[in-house]
PDB file of C-alpha atoms in Angstrom:
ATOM      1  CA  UNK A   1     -71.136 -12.713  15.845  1.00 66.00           C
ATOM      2  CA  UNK A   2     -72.374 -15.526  14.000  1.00 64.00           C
ATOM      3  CA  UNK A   3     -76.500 -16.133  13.298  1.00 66.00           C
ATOM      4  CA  UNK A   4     -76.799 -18.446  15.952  1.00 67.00           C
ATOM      5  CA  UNK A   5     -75.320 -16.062  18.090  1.00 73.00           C
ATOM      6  CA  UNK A   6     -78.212 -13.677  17.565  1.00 78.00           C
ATOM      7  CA  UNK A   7     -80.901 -16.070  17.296  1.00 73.00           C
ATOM      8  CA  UNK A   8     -79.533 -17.039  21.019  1.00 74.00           C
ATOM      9  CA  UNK A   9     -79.437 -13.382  22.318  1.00 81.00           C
ATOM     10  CA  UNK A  10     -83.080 -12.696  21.295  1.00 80.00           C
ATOM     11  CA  UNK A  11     -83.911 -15.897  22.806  1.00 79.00           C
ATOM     12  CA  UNK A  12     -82.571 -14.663  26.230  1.00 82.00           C
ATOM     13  CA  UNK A  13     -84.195 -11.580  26.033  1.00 84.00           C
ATOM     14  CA  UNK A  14     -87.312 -12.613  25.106  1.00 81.00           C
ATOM     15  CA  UNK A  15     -87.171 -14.927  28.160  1.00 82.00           C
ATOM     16  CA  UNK A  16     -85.979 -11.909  30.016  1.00 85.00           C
ATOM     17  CA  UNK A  17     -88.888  -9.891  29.118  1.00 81.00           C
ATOM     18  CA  UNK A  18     -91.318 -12.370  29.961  1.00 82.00           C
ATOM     19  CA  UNK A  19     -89.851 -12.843  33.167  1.00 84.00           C
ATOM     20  CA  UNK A  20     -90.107  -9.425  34.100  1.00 83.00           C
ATOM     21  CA  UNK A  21     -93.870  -9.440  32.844  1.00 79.00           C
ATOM     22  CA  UNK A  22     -94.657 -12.036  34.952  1.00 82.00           C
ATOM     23  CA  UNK A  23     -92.887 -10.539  38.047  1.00 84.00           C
ATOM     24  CA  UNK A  24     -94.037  -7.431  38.180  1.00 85.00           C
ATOM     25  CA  UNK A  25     -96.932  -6.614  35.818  1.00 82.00           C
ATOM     26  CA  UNK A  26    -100.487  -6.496  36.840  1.00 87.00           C
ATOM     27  CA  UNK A  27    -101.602  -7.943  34.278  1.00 85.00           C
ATOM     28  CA  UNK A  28    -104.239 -10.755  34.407  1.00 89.00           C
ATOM     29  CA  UNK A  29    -103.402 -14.772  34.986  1.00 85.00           C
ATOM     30  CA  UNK A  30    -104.364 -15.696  31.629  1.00 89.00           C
ATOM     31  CA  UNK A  31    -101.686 -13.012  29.983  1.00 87.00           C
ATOM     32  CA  UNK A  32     -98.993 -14.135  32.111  1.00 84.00           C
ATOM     33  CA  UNK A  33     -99.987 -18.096  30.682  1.00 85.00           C
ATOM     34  CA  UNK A  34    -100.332 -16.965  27.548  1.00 88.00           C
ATOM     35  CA  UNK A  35     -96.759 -15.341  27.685  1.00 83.00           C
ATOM     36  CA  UNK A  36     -95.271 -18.608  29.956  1.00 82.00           C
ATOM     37  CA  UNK A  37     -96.737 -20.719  26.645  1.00 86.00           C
ATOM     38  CA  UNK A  38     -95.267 -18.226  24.050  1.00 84.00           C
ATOM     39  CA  UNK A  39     -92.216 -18.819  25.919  1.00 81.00           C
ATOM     40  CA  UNK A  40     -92.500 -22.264  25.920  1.00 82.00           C
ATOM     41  CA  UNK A  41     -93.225 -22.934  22.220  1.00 85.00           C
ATOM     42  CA  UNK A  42     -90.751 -20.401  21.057  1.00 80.00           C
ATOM     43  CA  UNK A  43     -87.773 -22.501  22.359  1.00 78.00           C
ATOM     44  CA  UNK A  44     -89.287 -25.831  20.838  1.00 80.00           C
ATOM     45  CA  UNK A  45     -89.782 -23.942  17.533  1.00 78.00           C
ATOM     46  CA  UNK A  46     -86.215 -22.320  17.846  1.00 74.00           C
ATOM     47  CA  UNK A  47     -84.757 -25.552  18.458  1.00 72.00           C
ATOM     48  CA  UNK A  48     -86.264 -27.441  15.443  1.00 68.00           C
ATOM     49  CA  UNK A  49     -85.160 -24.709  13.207  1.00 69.00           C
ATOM     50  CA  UNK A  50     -81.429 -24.605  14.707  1.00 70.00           C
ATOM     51  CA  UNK A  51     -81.090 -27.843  14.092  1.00 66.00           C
ATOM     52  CA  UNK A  52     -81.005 -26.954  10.455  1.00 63.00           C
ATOM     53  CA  UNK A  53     -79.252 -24.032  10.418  1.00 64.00           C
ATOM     54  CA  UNK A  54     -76.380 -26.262  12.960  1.00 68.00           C
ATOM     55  CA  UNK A  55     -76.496 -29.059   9.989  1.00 69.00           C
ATOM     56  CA  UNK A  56     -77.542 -31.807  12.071  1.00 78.00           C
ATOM     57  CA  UNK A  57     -79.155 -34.463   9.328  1.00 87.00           C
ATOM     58  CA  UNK A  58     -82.544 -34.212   8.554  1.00 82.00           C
ATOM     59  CA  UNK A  59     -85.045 -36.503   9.909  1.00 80.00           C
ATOM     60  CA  UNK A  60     -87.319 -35.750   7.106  1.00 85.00           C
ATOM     61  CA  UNK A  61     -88.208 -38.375   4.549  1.00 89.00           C
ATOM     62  CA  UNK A  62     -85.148 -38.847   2.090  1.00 92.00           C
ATOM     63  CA  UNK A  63     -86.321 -36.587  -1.678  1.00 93.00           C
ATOM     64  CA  UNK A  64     -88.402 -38.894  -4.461  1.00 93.00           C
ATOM     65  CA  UNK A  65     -85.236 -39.177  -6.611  1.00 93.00           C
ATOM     66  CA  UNK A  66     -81.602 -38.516  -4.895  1.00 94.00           C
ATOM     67  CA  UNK A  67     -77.715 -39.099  -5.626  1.00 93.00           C
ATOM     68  CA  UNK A  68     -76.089 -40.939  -3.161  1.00 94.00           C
ATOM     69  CA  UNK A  69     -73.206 -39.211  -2.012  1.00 93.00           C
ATOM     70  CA  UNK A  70     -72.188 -41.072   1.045  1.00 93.00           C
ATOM     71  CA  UNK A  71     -73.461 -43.064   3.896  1.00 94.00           C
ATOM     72  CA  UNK A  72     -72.468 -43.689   7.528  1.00 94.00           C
ATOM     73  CA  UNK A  73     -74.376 -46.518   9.359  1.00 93.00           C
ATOM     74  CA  UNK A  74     -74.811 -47.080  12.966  1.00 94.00           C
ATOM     75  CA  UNK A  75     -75.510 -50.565  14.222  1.00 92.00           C
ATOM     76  CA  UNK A  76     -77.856 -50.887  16.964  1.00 92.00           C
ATOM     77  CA  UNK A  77     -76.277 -51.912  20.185  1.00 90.00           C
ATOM     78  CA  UNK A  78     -77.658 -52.398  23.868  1.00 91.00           C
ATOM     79  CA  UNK A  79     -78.536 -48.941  24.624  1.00 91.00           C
ATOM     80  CA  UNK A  80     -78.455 -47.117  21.249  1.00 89.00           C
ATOM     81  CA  UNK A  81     -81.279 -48.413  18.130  1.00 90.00           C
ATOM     82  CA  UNK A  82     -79.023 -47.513  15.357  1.00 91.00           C
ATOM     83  CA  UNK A  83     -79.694 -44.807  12.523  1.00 93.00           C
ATOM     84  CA  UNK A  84     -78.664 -44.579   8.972  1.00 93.00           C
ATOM     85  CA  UNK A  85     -76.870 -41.158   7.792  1.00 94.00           C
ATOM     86  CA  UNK A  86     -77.143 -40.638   4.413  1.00 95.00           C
ATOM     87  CA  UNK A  87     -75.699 -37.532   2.105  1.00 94.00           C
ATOM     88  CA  UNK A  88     -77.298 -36.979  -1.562  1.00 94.00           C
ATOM     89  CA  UNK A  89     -77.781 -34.398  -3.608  1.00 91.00           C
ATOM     90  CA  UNK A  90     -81.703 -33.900  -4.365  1.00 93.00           C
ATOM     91  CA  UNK A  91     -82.514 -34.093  -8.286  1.00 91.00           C
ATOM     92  CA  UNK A  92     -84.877 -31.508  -9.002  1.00 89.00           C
ATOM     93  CA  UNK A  93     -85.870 -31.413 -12.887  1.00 87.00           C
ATOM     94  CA  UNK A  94     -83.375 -33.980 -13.759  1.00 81.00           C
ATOM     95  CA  UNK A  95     -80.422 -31.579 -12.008  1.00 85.00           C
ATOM     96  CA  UNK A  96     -78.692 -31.904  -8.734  1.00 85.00           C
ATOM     97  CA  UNK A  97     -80.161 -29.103  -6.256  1.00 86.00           C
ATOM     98  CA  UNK A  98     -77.868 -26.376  -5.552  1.00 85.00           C
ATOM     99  CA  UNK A  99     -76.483 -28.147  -1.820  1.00 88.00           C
ATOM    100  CA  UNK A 100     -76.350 -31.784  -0.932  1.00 91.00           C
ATOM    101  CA  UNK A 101     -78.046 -32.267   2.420  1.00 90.00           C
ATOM    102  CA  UNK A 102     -77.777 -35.252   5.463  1.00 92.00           C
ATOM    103  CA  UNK A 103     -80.421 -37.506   6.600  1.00 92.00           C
ATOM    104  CA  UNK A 104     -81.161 -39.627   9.570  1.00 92.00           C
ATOM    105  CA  UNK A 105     -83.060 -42.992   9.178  1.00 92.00           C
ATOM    106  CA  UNK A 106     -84.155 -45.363  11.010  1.00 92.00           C
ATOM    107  CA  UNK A 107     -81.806 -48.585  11.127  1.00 92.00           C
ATOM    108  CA  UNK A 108     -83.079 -51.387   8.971  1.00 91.00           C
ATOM    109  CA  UNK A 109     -80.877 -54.763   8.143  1.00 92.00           C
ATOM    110  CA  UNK A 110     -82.089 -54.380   4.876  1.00 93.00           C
ATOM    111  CA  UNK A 111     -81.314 -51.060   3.840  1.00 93.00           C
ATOM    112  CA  UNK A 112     -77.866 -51.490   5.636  1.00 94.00           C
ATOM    113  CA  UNK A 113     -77.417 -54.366   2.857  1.00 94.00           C
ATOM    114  CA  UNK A 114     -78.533 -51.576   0.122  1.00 95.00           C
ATOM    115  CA  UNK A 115     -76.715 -48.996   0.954  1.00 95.00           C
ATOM    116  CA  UNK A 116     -73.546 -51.281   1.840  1.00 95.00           C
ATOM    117  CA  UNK A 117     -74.151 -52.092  -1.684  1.00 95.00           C
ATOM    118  CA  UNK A 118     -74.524 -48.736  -3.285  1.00 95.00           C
ATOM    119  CA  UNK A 119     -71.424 -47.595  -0.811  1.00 94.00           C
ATOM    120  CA  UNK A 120     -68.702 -50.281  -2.738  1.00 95.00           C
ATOM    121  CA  UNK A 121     -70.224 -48.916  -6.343  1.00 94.00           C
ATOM    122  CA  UNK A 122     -69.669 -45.180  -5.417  1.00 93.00           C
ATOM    123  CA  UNK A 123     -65.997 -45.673  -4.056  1.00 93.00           C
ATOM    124  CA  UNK A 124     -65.694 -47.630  -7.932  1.00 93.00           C
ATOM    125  CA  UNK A 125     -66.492 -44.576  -9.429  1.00 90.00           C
ATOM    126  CA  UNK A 126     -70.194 -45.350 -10.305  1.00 91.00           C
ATOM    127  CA  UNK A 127     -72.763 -42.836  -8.994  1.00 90.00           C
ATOM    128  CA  UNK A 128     -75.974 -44.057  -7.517  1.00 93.00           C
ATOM    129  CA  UNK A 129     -79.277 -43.180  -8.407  1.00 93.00           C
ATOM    130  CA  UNK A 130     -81.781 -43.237  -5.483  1.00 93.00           C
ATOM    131  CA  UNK A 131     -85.644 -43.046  -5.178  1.00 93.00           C
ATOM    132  CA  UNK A 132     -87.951 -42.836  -2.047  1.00 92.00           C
ATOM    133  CA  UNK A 133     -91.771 -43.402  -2.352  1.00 90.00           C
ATOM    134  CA  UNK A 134     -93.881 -43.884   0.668  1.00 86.00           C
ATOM    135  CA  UNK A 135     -94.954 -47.497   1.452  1.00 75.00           C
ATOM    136  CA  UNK A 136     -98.068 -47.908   0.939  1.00 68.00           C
ATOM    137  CA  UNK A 137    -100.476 -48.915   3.809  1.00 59.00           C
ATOM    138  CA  UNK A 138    -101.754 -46.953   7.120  1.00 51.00           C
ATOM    139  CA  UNK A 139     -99.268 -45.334   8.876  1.00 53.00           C
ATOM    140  CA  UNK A 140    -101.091 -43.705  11.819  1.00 52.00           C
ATOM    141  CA  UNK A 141    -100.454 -40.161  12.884  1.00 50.00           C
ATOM    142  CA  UNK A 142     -96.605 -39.958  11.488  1.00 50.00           C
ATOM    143  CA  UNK A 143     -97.207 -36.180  12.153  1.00 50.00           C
ATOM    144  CA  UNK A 144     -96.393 -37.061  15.801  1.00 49.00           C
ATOM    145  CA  UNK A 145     -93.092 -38.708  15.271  1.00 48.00           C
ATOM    146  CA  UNK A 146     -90.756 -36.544  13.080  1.00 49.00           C
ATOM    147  CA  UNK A 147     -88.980 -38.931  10.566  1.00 47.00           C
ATOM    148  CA  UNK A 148     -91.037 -41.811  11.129  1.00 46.00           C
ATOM    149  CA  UNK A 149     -92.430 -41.928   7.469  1.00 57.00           C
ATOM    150  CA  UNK A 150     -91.636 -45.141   6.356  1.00 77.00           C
ATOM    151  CA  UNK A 151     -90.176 -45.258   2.896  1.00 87.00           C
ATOM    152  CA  UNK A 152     -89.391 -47.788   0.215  1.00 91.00           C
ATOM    153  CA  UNK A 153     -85.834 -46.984  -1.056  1.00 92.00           C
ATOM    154  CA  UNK A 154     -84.339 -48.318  -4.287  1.00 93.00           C
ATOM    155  CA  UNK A 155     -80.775 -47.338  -5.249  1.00 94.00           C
ATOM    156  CA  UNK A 156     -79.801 -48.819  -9.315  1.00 93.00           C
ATOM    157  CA  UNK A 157     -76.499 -47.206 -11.017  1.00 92.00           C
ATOM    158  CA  UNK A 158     -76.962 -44.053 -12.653  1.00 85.00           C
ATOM    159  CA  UNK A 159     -77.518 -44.136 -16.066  1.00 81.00           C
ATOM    160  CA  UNK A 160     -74.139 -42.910 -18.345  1.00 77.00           C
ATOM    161  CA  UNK A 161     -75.081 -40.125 -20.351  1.00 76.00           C
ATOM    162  CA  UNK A 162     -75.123 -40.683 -24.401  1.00 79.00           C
ATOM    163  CA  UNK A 163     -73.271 -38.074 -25.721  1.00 79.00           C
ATOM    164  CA  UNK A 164     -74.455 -36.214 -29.047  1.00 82.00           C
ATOM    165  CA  UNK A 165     -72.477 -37.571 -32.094  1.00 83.00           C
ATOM    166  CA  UNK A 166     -70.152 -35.182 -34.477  1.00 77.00           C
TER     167      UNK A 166
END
């Protein structure tokens, strides 16, 4: 049984216990609320967090400084309004992290362009160094729309490493 497994079992029985609390306890109407809205924001916070753990991309804002690994873009169409999925390996300290990790951005002609760009260069064999800062400028309550940070992203060649001489 995998961890998702589980985490979906103790879902069902917490949902199971609260429904028998609020079918046959006594207790009073604000307990039965209060378990209805436990409940409630247990599956939203299970969700969020199983998203992860399924590998969907992340709709966080990309790292400050990234290696492009690959990219998969999404035109907008009629019904759909496009997203960019991007793979990189965080730099932390000047070193890859220890996993590469997906994100989902919002679809942009110009980053298309950029990371049609930085796409051609990786599949030459040149890596891609990438780096997110925030734009500056209000962005309102961003808090209330996961993912909706709005970033400036820059992606140059990486650097080639000088070797020490003999």
């Amino acid at each position: 049984m995998s961890g998702t497994d589980v985490l979906l079992w103790l879902y069902v029985a917490v949902v199971f216990a609260a429904a028998l609390a609020l079918l046959f306890s006594r207790w009073p109407g604000w307990a039965r609320a209060a378990v209805v809205a436990g409940a409630v924001g247990l599956w939203f916070a299970a969700s969020a967090t199983l998203g992860d753990v399924w590998g969907r991309p992340s709709r966080e804002p990309l790292p400050e400084r990234f290696v492009l690994l690959a990219a998969v873009i999404e035109e907008p169409g009629k019904t759909t309004p496009g997203a960019l999925y991007v793979w990189v390996h965080e730099l932390v300290d000047g070193k890859p992290a220890p996993e590469p990790r997906a994100y989902r951005l919002p679809y942009s002609k110009d980053l298309h362009a950029l990371l049609n760009d930085a796409l051609k260069k990786v599949r030459q064999g040149i890596s891609q160094l990438g780096t997110a800062e925030p734009r500056r400028g209000a962005q309102g309550l961003s808090w209330l729309r996961p993912g909706s940070e709005a970033q400036e992203i820059r992606i140059r060649d990486l650097p080639v490493p000088q070797l020490p001489e003999k």
